[in-house]
Tab-separated table of C-alpha atoms in Angstrom:
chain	number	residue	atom	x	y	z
A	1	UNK	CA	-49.564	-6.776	4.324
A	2	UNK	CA	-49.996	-7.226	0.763
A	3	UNK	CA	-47.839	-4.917	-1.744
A	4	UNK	CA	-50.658	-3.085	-2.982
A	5	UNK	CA	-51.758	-1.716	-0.005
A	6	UNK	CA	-51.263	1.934	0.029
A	7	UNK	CA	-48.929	2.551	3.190
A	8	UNK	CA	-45.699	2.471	1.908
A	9	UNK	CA	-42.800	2.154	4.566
A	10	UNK	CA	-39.109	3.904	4.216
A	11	UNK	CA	-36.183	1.715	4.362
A	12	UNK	CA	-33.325	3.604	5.999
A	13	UNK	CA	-29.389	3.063	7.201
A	14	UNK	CA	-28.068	4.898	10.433
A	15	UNK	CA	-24.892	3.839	11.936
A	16	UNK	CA	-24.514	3.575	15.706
A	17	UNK	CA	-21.451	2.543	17.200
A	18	UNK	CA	-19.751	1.807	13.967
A	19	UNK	CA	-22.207	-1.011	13.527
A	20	UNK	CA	-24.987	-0.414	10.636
A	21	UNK	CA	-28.837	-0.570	11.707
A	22	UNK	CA	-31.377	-0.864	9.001
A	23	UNK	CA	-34.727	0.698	10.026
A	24	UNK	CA	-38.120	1.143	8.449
A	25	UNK	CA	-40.363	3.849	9.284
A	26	UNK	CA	-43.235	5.974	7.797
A	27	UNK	CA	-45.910	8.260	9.298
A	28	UNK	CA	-45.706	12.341	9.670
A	29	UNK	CA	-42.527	13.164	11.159
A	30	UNK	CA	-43.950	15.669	13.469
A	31	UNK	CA	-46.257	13.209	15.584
A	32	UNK	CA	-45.060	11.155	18.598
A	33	UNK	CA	-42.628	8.931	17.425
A	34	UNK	CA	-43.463	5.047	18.057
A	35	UNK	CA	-40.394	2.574	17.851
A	36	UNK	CA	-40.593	-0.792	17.908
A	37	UNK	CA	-38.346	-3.986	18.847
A	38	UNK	CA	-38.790	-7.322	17.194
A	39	UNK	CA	-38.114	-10.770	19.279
A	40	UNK	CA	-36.785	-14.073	18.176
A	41	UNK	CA	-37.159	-15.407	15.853
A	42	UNK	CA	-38.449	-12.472	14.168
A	43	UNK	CA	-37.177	-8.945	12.192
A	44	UNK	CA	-38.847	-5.945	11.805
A	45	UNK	CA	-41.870	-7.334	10.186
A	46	UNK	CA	-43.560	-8.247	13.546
A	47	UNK	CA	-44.505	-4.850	13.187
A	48	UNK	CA	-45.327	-3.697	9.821
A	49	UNK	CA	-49.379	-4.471	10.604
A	50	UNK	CA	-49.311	-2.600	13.878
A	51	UNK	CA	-47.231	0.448	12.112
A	52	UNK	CA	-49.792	0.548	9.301
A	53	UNK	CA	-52.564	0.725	11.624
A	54	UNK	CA	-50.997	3.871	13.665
A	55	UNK	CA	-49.332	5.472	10.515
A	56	UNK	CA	-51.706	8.704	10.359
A	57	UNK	CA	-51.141	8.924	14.300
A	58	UNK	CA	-47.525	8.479	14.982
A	59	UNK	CA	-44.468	8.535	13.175
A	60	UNK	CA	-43.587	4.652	13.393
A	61	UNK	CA	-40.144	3.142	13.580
A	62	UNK	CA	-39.262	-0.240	13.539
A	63	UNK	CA	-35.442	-1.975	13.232
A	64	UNK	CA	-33.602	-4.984	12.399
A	65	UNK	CA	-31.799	-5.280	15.849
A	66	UNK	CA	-28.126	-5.598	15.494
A	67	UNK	CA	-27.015	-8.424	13.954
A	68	UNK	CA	-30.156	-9.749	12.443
A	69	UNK	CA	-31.932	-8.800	8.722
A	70	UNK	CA	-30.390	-6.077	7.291
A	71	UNK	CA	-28.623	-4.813	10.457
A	72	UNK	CA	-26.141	-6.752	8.975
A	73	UNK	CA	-22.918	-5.473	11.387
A	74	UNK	CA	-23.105	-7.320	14.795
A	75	UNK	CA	-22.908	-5.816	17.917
A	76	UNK	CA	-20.167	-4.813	20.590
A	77	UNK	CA	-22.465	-7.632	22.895
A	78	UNK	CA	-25.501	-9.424	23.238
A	79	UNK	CA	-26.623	-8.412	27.083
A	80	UNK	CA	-30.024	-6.651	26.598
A	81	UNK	CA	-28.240	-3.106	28.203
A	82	UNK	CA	-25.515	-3.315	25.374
A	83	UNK	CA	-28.548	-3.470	22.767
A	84	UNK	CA	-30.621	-0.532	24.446
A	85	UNK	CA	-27.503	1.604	23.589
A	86	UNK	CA	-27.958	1.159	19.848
A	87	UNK	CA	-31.508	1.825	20.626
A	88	UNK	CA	-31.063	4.930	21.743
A	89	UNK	CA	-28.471	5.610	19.262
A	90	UNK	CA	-31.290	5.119	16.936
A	91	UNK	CA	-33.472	7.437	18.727
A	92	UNK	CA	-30.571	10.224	18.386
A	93	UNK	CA	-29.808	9.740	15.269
A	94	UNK	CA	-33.675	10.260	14.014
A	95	UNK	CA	-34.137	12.984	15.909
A	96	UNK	CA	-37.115	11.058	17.241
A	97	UNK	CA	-39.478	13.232	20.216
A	98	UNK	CA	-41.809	12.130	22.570
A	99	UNK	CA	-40.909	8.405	21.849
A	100	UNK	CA	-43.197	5.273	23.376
A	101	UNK	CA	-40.533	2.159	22.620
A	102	UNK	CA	-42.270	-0.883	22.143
A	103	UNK	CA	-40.423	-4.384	22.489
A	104	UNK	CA	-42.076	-7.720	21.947
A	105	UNK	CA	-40.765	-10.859	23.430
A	106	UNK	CA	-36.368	-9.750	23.551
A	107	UNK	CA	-37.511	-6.559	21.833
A	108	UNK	CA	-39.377	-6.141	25.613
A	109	UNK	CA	-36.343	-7.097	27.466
A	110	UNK	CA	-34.184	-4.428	25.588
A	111	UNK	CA	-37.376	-2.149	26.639
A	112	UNK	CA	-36.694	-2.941	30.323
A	113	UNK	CA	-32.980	-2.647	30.051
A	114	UNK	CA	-33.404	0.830	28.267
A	115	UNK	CA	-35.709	2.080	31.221
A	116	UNK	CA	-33.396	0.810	34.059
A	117	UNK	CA	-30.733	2.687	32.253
A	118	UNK	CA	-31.732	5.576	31.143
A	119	UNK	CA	-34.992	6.490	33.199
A	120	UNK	CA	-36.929	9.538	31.783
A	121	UNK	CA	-35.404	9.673	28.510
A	122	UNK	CA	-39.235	7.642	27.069
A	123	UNK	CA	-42.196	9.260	27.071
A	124	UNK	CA	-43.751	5.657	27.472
A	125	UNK	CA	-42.886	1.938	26.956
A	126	UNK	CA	-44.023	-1.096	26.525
A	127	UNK	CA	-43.402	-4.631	26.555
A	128	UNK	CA	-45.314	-7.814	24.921
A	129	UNK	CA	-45.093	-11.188	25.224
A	130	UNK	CA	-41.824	-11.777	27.792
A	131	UNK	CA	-40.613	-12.508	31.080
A	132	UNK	CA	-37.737	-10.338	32.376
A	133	UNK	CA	-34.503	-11.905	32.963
A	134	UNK	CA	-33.843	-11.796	36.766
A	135	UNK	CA	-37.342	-10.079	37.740
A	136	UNK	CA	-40.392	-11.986	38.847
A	137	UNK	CA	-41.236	-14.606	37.806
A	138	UNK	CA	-38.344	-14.896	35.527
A	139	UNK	CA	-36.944	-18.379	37.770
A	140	UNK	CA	-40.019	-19.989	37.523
A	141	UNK	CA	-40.080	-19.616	33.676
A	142	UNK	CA	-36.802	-20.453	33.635
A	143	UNK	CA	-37.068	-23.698	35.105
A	144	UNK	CA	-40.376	-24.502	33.112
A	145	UNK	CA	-39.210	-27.734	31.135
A	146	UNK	CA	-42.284	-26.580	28.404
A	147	UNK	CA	-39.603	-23.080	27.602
A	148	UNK	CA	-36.557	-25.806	27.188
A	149	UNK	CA	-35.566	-23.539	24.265
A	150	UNK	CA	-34.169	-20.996	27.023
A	151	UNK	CA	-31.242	-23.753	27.708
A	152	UNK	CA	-30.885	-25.338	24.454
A	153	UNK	CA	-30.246	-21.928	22.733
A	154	UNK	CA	-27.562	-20.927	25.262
A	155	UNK	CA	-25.502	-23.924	24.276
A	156	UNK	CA	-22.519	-22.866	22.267
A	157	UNK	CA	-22.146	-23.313	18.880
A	158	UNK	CA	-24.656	-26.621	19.007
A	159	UNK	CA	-27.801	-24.513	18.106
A	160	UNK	CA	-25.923	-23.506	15.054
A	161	UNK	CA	-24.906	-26.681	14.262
A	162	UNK	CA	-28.314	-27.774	14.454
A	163	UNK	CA	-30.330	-24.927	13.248
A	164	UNK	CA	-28.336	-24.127	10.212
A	165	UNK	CA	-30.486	-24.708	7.037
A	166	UNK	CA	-33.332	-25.380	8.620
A	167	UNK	CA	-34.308	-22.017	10.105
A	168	UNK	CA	-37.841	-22.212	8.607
A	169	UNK	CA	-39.044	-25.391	9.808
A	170	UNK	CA	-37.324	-24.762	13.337
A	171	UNK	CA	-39.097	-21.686	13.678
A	172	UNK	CA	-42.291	-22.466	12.311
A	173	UNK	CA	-42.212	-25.252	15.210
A	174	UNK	CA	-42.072	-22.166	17.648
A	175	UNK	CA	-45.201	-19.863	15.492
A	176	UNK	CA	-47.489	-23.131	15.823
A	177	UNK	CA	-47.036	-24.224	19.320
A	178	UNK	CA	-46.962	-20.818	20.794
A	179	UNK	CA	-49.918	-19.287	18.951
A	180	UNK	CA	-53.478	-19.624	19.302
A	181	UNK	CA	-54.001	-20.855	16.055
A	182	UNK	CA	-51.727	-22.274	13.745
A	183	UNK	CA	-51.865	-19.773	11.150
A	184	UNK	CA	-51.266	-17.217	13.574
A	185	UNK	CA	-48.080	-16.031	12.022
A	186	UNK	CA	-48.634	-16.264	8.545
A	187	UNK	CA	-46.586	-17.063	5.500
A	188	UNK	CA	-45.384	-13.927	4.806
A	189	UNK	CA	-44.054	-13.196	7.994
A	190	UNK	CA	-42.743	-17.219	8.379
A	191	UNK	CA	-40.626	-16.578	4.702
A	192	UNK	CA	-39.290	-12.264	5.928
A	193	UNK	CA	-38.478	-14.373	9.303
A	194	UNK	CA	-36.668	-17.177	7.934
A	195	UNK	CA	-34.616	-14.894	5.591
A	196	UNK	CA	-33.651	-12.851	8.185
A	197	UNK	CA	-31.812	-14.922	10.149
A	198	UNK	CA	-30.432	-16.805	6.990
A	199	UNK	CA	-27.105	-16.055	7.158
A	200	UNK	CA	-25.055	-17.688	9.573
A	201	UNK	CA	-24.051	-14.857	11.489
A	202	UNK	CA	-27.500	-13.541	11.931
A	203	UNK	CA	-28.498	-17.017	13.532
A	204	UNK	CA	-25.534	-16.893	15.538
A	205	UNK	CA	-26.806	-13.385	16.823
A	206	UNK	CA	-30.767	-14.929	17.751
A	207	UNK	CA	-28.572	-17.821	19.903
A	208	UNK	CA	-26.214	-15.088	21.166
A	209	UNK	CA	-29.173	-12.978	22.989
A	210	UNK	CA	-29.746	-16.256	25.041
A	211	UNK	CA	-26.486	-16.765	26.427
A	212	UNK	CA	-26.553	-13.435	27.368
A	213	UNK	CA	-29.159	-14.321	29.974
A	214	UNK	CA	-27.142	-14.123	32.627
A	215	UNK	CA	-25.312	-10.685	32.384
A	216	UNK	CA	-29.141	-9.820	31.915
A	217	UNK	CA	-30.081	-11.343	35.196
A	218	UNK	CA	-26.728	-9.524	37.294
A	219	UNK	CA	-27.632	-6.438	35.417
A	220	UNK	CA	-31.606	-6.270	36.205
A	221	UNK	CA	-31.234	-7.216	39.729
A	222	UNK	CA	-28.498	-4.635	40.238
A	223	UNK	CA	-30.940	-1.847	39.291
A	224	UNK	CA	-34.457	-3.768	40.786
A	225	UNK	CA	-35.875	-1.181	43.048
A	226	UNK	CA	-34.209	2.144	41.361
A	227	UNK	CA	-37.532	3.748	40.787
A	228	UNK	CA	-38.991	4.629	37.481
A	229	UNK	CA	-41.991	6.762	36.720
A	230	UNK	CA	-42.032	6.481	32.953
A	231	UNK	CA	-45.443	4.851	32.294
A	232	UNK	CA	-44.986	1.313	31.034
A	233	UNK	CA	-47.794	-0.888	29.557
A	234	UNK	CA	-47.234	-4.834	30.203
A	235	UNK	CA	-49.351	-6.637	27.397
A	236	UNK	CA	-49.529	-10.711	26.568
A	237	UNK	CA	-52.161	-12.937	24.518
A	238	UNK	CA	-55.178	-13.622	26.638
A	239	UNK	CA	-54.204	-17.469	25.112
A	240	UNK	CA	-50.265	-17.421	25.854
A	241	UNK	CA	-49.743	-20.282	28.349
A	242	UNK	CA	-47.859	-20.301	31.708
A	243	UNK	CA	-47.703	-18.049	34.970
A	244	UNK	CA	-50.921	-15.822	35.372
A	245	UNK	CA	-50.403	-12.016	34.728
A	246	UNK	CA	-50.635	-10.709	37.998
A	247	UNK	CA	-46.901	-12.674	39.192
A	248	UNK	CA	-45.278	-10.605	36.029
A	249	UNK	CA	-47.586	-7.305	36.954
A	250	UNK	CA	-46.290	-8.044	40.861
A	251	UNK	CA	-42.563	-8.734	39.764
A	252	UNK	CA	-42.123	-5.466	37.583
A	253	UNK	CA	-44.152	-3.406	40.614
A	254	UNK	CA	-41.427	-4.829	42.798
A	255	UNK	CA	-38.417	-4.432	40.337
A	256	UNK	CA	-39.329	-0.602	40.851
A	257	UNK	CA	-41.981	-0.003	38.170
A	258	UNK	CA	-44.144	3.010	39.462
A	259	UNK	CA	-46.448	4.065	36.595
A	260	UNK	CA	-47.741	0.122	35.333
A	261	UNK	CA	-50.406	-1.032	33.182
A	262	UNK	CA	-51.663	-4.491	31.925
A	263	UNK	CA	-53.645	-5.626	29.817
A	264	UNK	CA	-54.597	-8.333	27.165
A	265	UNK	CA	-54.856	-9.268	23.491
A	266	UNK	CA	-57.725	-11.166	22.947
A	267	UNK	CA	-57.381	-14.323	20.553
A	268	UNK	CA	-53.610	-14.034	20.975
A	269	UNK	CA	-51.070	-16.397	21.875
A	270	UNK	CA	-47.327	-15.389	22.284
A	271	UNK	CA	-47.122	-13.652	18.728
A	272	UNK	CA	-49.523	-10.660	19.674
A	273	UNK	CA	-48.110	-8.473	16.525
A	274	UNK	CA	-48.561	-10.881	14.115
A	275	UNK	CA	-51.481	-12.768	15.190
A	276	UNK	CA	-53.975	-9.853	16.358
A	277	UNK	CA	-52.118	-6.664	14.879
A	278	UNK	CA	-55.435	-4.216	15.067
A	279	UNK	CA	-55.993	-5.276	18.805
A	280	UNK	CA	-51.872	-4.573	19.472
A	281	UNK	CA	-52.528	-1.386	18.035
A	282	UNK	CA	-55.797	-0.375	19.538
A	283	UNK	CA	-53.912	-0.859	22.560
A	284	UNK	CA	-51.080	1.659	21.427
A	285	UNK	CA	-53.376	4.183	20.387
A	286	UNK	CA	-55.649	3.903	24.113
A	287	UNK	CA	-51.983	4.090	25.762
A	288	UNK	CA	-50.557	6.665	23.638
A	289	UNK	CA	-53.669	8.726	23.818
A	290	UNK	CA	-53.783	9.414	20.183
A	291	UNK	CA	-56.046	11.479	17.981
């Protein structure tokens, strides 16, 4: 989005849990609210597209999740159910009604967490671009030596180490290889993204949601088969490589996912929001049912 188009986004501050979360949201503040997660390595920006595209529809949300951007405090833990707290803290705090949360890549894993947890509070959900930690076919990707990030990440400190003034070209490594094209997340996004994980402790926090991977796994198999009927939409590129939809449809179905849809983003690879933003948000409006 260039600066002279004419949606213009709030920048806000709410504190939850004594940790500060920045937020950016716009749209009338009567309509269904639509709030959205970012993934690594990414900030709120993943979504600033999509958000202009449902602006007149919705009232559109979008945060810095804790630790990262401008969410500057970290949080009390990095296990997906820890960060679906300050999600809903958000929610709360907003006063937001009637609210579809949308997570892309561990934005979508905080989506699952926040369903398992707190079933019925959404009106809908959805996650992008992600396998679940502990649900089908979550061992299978874990194991895929092509997603060697998974391991490498969860490596104390030596990410860090590694990583540490060089955020930009690490990360752009990720946009091009993941993508279907390699301009599919483009410079603006690459320089918000890089900034946003600048500081030290906000690349600590991207490494930190890794090595939470396990707690995720006990936590999501704990609650696989608890029953939830809030309707959740499952979307990924059509060009995003790996295990065919239907073993991720199958594995959330099993996990105890009642009301499921799938679907696709044509000429997408792994970075739907940035790389086909009208499609992402054709699909919100067709989901959301908006007028």
């Amino acid at each position: 989005m260039q600066a002279s188009d004419p949606f213009v986004l709030r920048h806000l501050q709410v504190e939850v849990d004594g940790a500060g979360i920045h937020l950016v949201e716009g749209g009338p503040a009567d309509k269904p609210a639509l709030l959205f997660l970012h993934g690594w390595p990414e900030c709120w920006v993943a979504f600033e597209q999509v958000m202009a595209g449902l602006a007149g529809e919705a009232r559109v949300v979008a945060i810095d999740l804790p630790g990262v951007g401008d969410s500057v405090d970290p949080p009390n833990a990095y296990d997906k159910r820890t960060l679906a707290g300050y999600v809903r803290g958000v929610i709360a705090q907003l006063g937001l009604h009637h609210v579809t949360l949308v997570g892309h890549d561990v934005g979508g894993m905080i989506v699952y967490a926040f369903l398992q947890t707190w079933p019925g509070e959404l009106a809908r959900a959805v996650i992008m671009n992600t396998v679940i930690p502990g649900i089908d076919p979550w061992d299978d990707v874990e194991r895929n030596p092509h997603i060697w990030h998974f391991a490498f990440h969860a490596v104390p400190q030596l990410p860090e180490t590694l990583v540490e003034g060089h955020q930009a070209d690490y990360f752009d490594f990720f946009y091009d290889a993941l993508s279907a094209s390699r301009n599919g997340v483009g410079a603006y996004a690459r320089r918000a993204y890089a900034e946003a994980y600048a500081r030290p402790e906000a690349l600590r926090a991207g490494f930190e949601w890794y090595r939470a991977f396990p707690q995720d796994v006990r936590d999501n198999r704990d609650a696989s088969g608890r029953r939830v009927d809030t309707p959740l939409l499952y979307l990924r590129g059509d060009k995003e490589q790996g295990i065919a939809l239907p073993r991720y449809i199958g594995g959330l179905r099993a996990a105890g996912i009642s009301a499921l849809q799938a679907g696709t983003i044509p000429g997408s690879g792994h970075f739907a929001p940035d790389e086909q933003p009208q499609a992402v948000a054709s699909a919100l409006r067709s989901f959301m049912e908006l007028r």
